[in-house]
Short mmCIF file of C-alpha atoms in Angstrom, two decimals:
data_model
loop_
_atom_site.label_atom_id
_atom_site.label_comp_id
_atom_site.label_asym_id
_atom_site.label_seq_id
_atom_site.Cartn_x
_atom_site.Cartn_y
_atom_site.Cartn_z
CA UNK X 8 0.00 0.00 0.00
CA UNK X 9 1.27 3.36 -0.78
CA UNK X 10 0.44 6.93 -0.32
CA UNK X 11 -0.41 9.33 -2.92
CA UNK X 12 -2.13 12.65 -1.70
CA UNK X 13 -2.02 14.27 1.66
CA UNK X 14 -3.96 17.60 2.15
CA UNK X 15 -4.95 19.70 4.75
CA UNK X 16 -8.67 21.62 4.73
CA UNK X 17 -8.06 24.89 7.08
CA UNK X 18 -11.73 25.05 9.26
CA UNK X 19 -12.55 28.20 10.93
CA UNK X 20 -15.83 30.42 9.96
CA UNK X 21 -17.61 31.03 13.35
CA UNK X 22 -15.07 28.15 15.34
CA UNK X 23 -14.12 29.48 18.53
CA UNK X 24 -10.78 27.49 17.85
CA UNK X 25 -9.88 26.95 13.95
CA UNK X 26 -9.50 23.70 12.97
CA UNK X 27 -7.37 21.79 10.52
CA UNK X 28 -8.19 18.51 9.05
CA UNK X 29 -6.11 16.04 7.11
CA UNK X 30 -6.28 13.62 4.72
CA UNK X 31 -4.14 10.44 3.58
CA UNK X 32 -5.06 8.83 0.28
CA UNK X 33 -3.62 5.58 -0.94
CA UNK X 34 -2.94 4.67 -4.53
CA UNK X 35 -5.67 1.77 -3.73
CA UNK X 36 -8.32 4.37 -3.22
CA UNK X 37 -8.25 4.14 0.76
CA UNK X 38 -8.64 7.69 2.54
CA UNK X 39 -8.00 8.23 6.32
CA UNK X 40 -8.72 11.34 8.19
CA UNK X 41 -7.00 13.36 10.91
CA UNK X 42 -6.65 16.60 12.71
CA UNK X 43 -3.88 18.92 12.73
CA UNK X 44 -3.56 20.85 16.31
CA UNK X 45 -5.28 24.72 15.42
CA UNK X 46 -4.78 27.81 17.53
CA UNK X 47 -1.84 26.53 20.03
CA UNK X 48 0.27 25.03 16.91
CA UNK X 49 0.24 28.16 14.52
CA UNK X 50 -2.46 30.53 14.18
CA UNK X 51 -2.03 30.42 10.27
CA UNK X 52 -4.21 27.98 8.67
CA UNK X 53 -2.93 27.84 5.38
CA UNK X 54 0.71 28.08 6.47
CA UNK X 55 -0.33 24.41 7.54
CA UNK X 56 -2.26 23.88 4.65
CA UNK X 57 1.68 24.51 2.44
CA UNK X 58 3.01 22.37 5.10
CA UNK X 59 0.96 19.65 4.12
CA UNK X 60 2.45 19.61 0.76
CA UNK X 61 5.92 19.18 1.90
CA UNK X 62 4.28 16.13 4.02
CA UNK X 63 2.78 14.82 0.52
CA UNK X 64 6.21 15.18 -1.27
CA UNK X 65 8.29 13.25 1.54
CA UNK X 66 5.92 10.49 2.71
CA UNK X 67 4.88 10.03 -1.29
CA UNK X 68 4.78 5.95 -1.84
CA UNK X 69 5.24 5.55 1.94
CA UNK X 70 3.48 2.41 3.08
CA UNK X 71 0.49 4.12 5.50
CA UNK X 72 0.21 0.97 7.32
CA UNK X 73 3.87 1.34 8.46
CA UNK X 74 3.01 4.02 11.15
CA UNK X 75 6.33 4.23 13.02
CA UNK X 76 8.33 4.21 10.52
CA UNK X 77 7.05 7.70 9.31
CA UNK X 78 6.93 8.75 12.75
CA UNK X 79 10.11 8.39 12.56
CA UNK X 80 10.97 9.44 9.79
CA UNK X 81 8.89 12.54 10.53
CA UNK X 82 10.64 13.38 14.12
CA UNK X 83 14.52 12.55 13.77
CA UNK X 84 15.30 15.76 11.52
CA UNK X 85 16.55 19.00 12.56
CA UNK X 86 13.34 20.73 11.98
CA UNK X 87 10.93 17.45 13.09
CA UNK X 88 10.04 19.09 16.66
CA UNK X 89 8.56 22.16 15.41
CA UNK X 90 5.40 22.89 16.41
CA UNK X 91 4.03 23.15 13.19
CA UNK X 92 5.61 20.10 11.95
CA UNK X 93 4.42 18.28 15.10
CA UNK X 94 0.81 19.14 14.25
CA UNK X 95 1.12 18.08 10.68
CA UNK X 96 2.95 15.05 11.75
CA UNK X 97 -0.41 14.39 14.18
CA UNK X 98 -2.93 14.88 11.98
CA UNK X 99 -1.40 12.26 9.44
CA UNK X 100 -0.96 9.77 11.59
CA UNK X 101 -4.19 9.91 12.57
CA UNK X 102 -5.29 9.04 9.30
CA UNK X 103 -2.54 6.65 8.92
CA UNK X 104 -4.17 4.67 11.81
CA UNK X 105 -8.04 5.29 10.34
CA UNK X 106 -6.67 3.99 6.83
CA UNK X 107 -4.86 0.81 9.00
CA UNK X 108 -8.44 0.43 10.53
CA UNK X 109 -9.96 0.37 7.11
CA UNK X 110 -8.22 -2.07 5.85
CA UNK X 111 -7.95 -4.91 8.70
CA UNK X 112 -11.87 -3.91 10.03
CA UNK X 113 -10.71 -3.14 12.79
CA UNK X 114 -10.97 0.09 15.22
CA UNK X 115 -8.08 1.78 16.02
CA UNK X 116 -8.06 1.07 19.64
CA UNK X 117 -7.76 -2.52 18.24
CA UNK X 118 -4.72 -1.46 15.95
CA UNK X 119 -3.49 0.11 19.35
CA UNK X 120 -3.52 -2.77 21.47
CA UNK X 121 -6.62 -3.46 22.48
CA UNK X 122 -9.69 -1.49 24.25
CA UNK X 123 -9.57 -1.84 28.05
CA UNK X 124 -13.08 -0.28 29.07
CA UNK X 125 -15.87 0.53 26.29
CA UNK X 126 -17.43 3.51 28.11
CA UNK X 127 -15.19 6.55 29.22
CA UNK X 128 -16.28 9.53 31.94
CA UNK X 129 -15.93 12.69 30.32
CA UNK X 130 -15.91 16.50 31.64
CA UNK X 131 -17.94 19.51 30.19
CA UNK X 132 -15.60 22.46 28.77
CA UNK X 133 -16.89 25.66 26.98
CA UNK X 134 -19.96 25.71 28.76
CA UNK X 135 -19.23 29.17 30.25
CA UNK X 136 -18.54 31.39 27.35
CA UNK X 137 -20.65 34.73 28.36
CA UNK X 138 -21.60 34.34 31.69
CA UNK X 139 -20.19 37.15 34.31
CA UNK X 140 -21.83 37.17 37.61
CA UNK X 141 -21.30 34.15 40.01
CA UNK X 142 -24.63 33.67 40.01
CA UNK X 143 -24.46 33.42 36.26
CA UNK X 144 -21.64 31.02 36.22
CA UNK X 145 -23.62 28.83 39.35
CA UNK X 146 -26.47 28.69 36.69
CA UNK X 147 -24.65 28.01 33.85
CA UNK X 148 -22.78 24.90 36.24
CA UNK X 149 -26.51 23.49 36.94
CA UNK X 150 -27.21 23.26 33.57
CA UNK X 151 -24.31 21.06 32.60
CA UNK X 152 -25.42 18.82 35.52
CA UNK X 153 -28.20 19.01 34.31
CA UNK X 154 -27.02 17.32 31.38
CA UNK X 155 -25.89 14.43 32.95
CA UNK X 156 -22.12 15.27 33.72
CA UNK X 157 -20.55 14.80 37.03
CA UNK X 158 -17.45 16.59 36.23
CA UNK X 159 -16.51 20.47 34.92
CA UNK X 160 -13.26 22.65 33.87
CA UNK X 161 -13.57 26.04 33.64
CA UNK X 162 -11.40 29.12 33.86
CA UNK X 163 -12.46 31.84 36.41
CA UNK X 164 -9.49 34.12 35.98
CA UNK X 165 -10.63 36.60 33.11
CA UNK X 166 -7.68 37.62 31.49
CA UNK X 167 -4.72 38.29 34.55
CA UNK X 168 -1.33 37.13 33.08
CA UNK X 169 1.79 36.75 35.53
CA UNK X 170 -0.46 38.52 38.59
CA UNK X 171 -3.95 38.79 39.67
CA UNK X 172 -5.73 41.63 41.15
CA UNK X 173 -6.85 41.16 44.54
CA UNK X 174 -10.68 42.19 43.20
CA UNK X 175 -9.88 39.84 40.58
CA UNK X 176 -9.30 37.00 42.56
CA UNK X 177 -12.31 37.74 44.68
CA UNK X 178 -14.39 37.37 41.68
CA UNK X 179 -13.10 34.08 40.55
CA UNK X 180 -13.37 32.92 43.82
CA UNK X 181 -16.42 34.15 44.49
CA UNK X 182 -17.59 31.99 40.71
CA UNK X 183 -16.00 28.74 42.39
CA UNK X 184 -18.01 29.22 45.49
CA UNK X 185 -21.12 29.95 44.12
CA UNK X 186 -20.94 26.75 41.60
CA UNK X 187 -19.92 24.59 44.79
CA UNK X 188 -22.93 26.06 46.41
CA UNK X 189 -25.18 25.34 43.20
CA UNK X 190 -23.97 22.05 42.57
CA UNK X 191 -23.01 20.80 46.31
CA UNK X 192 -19.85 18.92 47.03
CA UNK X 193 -20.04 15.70 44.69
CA UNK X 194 -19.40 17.09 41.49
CA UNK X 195 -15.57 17.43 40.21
CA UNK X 196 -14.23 20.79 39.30
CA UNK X 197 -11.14 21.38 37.50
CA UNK X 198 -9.66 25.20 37.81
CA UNK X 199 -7.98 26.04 34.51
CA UNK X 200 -5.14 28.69 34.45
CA UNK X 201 -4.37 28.47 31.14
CA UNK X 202 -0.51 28.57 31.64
CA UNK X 203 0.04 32.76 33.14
CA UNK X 204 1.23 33.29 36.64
CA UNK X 205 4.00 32.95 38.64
CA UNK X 206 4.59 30.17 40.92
CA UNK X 207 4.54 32.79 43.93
CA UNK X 208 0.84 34.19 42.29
CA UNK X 209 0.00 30.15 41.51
CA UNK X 210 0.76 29.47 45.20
CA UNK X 211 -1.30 32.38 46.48
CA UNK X 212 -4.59 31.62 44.47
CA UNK X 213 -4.14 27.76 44.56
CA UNK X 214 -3.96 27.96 48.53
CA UNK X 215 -7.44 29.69 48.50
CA UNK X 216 -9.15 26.93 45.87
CA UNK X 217 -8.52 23.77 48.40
CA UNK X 218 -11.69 24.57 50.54
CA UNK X 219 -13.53 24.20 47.29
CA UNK X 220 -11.98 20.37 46.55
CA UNK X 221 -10.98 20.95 42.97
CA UNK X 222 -10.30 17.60 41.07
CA UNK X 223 -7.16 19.53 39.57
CA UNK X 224 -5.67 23.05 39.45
CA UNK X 225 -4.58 23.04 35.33
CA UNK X 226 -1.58 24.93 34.16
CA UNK X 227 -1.51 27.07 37.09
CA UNK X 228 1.82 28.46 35.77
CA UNK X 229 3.32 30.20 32.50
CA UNK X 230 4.82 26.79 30.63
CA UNK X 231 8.24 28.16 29.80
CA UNK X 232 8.63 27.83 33.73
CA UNK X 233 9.52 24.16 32.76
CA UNK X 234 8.81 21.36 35.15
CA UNK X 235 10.80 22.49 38.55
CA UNK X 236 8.04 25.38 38.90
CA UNK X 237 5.42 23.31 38.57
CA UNK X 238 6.79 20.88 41.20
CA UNK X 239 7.33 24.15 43.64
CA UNK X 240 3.70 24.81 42.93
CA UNK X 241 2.60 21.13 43.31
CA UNK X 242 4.60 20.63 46.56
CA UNK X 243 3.29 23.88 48.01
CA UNK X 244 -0.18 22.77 47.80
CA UNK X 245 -2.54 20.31 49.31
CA UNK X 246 -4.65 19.89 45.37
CA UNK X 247 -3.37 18.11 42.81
CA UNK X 248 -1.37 19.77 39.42
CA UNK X 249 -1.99 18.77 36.01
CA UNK X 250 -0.27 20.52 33.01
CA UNK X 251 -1.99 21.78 29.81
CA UNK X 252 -0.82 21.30 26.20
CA UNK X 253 1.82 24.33 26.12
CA UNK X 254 3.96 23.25 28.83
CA UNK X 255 4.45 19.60 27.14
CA UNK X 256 4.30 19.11 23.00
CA UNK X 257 6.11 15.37 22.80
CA UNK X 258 7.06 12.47 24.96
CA UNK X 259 10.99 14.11 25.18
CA UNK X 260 9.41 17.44 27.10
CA UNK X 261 6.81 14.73 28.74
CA UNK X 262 9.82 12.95 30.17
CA UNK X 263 10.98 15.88 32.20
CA UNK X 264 7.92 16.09 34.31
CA UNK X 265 7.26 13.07 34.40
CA UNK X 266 10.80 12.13 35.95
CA UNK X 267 11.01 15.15 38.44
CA UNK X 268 7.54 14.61 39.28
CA UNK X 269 6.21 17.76 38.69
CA UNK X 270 2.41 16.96 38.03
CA UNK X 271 -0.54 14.76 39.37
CA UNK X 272 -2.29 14.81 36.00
CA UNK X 273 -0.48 14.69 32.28
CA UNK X 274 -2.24 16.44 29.50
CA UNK X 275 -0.87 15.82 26.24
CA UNK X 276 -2.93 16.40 23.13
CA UNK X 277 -2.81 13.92 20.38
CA UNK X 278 -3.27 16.96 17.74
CA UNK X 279 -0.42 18.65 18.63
CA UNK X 280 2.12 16.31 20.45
CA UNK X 281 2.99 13.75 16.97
CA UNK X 282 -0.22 11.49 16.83
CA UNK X 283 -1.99 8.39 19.39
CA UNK X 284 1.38 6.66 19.27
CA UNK X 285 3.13 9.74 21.16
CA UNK X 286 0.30 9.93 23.48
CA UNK X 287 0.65 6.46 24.40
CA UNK X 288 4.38 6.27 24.69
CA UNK X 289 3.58 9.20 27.21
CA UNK X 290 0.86 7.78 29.12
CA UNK X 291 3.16 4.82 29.21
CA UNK X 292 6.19 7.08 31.27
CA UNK X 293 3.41 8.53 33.02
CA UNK X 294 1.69 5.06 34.18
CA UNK X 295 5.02 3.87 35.68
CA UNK X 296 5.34 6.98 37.88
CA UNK X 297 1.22 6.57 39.42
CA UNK X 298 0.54 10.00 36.89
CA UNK X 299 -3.04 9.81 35.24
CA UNK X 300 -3.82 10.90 31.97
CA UNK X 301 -6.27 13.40 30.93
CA UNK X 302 -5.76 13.52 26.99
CA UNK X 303 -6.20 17.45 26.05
CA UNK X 304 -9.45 17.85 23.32
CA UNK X 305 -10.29 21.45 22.37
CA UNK X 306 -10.44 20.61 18.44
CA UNK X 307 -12.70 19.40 16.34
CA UNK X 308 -14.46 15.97 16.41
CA UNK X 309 -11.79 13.94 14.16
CA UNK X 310 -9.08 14.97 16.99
CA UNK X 311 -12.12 14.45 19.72
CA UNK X 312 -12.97 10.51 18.24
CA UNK X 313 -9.22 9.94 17.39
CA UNK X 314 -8.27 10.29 21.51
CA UNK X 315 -11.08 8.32 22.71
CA UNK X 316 -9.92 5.11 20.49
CA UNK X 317 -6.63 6.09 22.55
CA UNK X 318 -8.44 6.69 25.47
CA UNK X 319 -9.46 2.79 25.58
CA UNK X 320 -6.40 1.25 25.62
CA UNK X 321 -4.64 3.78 27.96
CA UNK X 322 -4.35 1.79 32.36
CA UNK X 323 -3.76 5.19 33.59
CA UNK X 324 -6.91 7.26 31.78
CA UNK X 325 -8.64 9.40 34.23
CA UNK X 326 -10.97 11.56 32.63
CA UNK X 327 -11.69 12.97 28.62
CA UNK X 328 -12.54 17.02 28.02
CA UNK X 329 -15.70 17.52 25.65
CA UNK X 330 -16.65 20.42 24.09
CA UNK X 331 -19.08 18.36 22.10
CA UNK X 332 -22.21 19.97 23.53
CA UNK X 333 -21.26 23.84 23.86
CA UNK X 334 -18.93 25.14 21.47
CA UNK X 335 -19.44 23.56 18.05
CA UNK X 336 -22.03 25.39 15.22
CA UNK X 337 -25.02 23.47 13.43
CA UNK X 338 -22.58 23.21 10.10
CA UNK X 339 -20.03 21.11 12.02
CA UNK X 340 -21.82 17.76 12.17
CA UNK X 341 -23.06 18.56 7.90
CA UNK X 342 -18.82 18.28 7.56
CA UNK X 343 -17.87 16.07 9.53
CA UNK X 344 -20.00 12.54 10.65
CA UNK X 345 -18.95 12.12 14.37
CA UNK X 346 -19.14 9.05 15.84
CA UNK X 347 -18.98 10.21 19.20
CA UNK X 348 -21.05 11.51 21.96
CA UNK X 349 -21.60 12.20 25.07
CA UNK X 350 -24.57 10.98 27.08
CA UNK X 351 -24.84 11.39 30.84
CA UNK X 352 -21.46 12.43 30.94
CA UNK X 353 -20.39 8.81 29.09
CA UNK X 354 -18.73 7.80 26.13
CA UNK X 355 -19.14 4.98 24.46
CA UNK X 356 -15.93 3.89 23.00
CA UNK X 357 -17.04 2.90 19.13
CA UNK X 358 -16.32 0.18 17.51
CA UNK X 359 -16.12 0.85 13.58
CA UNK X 360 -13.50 0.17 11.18
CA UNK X 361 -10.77 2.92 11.80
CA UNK X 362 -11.83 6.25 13.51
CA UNK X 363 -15.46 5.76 12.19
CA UNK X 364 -15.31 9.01 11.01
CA UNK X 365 -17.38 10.30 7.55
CA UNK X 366 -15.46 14.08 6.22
CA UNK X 367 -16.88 15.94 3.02
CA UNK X 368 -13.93 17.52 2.00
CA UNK X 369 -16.52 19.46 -0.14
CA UNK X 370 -18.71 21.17 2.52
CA UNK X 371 -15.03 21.62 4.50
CA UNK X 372 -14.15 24.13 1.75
CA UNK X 373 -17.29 26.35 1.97
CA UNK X 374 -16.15 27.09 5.48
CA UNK X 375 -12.37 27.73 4.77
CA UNK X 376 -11.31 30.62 6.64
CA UNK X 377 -7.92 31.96 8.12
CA UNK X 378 -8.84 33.00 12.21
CA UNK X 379 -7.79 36.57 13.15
CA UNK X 380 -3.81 37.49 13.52
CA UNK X 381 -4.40 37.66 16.99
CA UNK X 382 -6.23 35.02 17.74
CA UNK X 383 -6.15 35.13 21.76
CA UNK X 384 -9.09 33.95 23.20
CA UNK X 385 -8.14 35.82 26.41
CA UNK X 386 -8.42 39.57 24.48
CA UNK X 387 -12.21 40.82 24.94
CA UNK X 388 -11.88 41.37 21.35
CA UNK X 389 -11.98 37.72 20.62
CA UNK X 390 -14.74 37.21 23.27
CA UNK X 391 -17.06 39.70 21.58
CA UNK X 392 -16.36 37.88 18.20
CA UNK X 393 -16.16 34.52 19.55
CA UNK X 394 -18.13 34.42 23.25
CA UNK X 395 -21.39 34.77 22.32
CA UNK X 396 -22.64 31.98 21.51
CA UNK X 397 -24.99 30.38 23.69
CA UNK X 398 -23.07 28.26 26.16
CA UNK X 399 -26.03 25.56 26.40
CA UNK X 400 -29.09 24.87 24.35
#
C-alpha cells in the first residue's frame, strides 16, 4: 500500500478554535482522516495547509500501514520538533491509523492494542462562554449537571497574566463558590489557568481553591517555567497539578515532568504532540510513575474521536474534556459525521473500522477561513467575536 495525496482543509468560519483537518489517500483508493492541532500550533491555517504539501512530497509511496516508521521518519530531523511540523505530523498519523483500521476492520483502539473499558467519563468544557456574575456562572454549572455530567473545567481568571488583582481573585473565587454552592460537594471541578502566573501568584490563588476540593488546578503556571516550577507549585499545595498542552508538546518534554515529578495529571494532546502513538508512549512514562492521563481535546471531532480510540487502551486514563455539547455550530456535524457523543457524561468507546469518522472535504471548503492574527481567546476582542454563543441549548 502506498500513499499518494495528503492535504490539509483549514476550518474556521464562526469556530471558537480553527481547525485543521487532514487527509491520507492511498494509490488503492483508501482515505483516512486526521486533525492537525489549530490555535496553540500556529495561528495560520494555510501556512499548515503549504506544510501539508511538503508532508505529501516526503511520505509520497510511503506504506500508511507502516506508522512508526514515518513517525520516525517525521521526528529525527533538525526541523521534526517544530510545532508546526508536530501538528502536521499528528494529523497524518491519525489518518494513517483510520486507513490501517480500514483495511484490517478493525478500530483503532484494536490497531493500538486493544480497548480496556468501552465507556469513558468525560468533563464539560466551553460551557461558560458569556456568563459574568457568580450567580451566572452557578447557573450556567446546573445546567451542565443538568445534562448528565458529574465533572466540569472552567477558567475563572478573566484575562490576569503573571499577577492577579486582589478584586480579581475575589471574583473568581467568588464563581468557584457559588458553583460549589449550586452544585453541592459531589461534582468534580477542574480550575484552569491556562498557563500565566508565577509560581509565587499560583501558590497564592491555589492555597485559597482547596476549601472548594478541585479535582485539579490546570496549568496554574506560565509553561516556559519548565517542570521544577510546577513541582514548587505542586509541593506547596494540598490539590493536585496537572499541566496543559503548552507546557508539554512530545514524549521528550513529557519525560521531564514526568521524571522530576512535577504533576498529578499529564495532558498531552494527540493533535499537537505527533499522533496516538506519542500519546501512548507518554501515558506509558506517566503510568510507571502513578501519573493519570487526561488527553487534552479542544479541536474538532476527528481529533475528539481519534483520543477516545486512545483513550481505551490507555491503564492510567482518568478523565476525557468535551466540548461536544457547547462550542461547536449546526454546520459542524453537515462536515464532519462524528461518531462520538456524550450521554450522561459517558462515552461509548465505538467500535467501527478505523476512527469511524465520515469528512466531506466538499462542505469543509465552503467554510475555509484563516482566524484573526491575533487570535487570543483571552483579548475581549476575541470574546465579543467569539463568546457569544450560547453556552447551552
Amino acid at each position: 500500500m502506498e500513499i499518494r495525496d495528503i492535504a490539509a482543509y483549514p476550518l474556521q468560519d464562526d469556530l471558537w478554535n480553527p481547525w485543521c483537518i487532514v487527509t491520507v489517500e492511498t494509490a488503492d483508493g483508501l482515505r483516512g482522516v486526521g486533525e492537525a492541532g489549530g490555535l496553540w500550533a500556529n495561528t495560520d491555517l494555510y501556512a499548515k495547509v503549504e506544510y501539508a504539501e511538503k508532508f505529501d512530497e516526503w511520505f509520497a509511496g510511503m506504506d500508511p500501514l507502516n506508522v512508526e516508521s514515518l513517525r520516525v521518519k517525521a521526528q529525527e530531523t533538525a526541523w521534526g520538533q517544530s510545532r508546526i511540523s508536530q501538528a502536521l505530523l499528528s494529523g497524518i498519523e491519525m489518518a494513517c491509523w483510520d486507513i490501517a483500521g480500514k483495511h484490517y476492520g478493525e478500530p483503532v483502539h484494536a490497531m493500538l492494542g486493544g480497548a480496556i473499558r468501552t465507556e469513558l467519563p468525560a468533563y464539560a468544557n466551553g460551557w461558560y462562554d458569556g456568563l459574568e456574575t457568580p450567580q451566572e456562572w452557578a447557573e450556567g454549572a446546573a445546567e451542565v449537571v443538568d445534562r448528565g455530567y458529574d465533572a466540569l473545567k472552567f477558567d475563572p481568571y478573566e484575562d490576569s497574566v503573571r499577577d492577579i488583582e486582589n478584586d480579581e481573585m475575589q471574583l473568581a473565587l467568588d464563581r468557584i463558590a457559588a458553583i460549589r454552592e449550586e452544585v453541592g460537594e459531589e461534582p468534580s471541578l477542574m480550575i484552569e489557568g491556562h498557563a500565566r502566573l508565577t509560581p509565587g501568584e499560583a501558590i497564592k490563588i491555589g492555597s485559597r481553591l482547596e476549601e472548594y476540593n478541585p479535582t485539579w488546578f490546570e496549568a496554574p503556571i506560565q509553561a516556559h517555567q519548565g517542570p521544577a516550577a510546577f513541582r514548587e507549585v505542586r509541593e506547596a499545595l494540598s490539590i493536585p497539578i496537572s499541566d496543559d498542552l503548552a507546557s508539554i508538546e512530545n514524549k521528550f518534554e513529557a519525560f521531564e515532568f514526568i521524571s522530576e515529578r512535577a504533576i498529578d495529571v499529564i495532558q498531552p494532546d494527540a493533535a499537537n504532540a505527533g499522533g496516538l502513538r506519542e500519546v501512548q508512549y507518554i501515558a506509558q512514562m506517566a503510568d510507571a510513575a502513578s501519573i493519570s492521563i487526561a488527553p487534552h481535546a479542544a479541536g474538532g471531532p476527528v481529533g475528539m474521536t481519534a483520543t477516545v480510540h486512545l483513550d481505551a487502551v490507555l491503564p492510567n486514563f482518568k478523565i476525557q474534556e468535551g466540548f461536544n455539547e457547547f462550542t461547536r455550530p449546526d454546520w459542524v456535524s453537515d462536515v464532519i459525521r462524528d461518531p462520538i457523543s456524550i450521554e450522561d457524561g459517558t462515552i461509548t468507546v465505538p467500535d467501527e473500522p478505523g476512527l469511524g469518522i465520515e469528512f466531506d472535504a466538499d462542505l469543509a471548503e465552503e467554510h475555509d477561513c484563516n482566524p484573526m492574527p491575533d487570535h487570543n481567546f483571552l483579548s475581549s476582542e476575541f470574546k465579543d467575536t467569539y463568546g457569544s454563543q450560547e453556552h447551552a441549548e
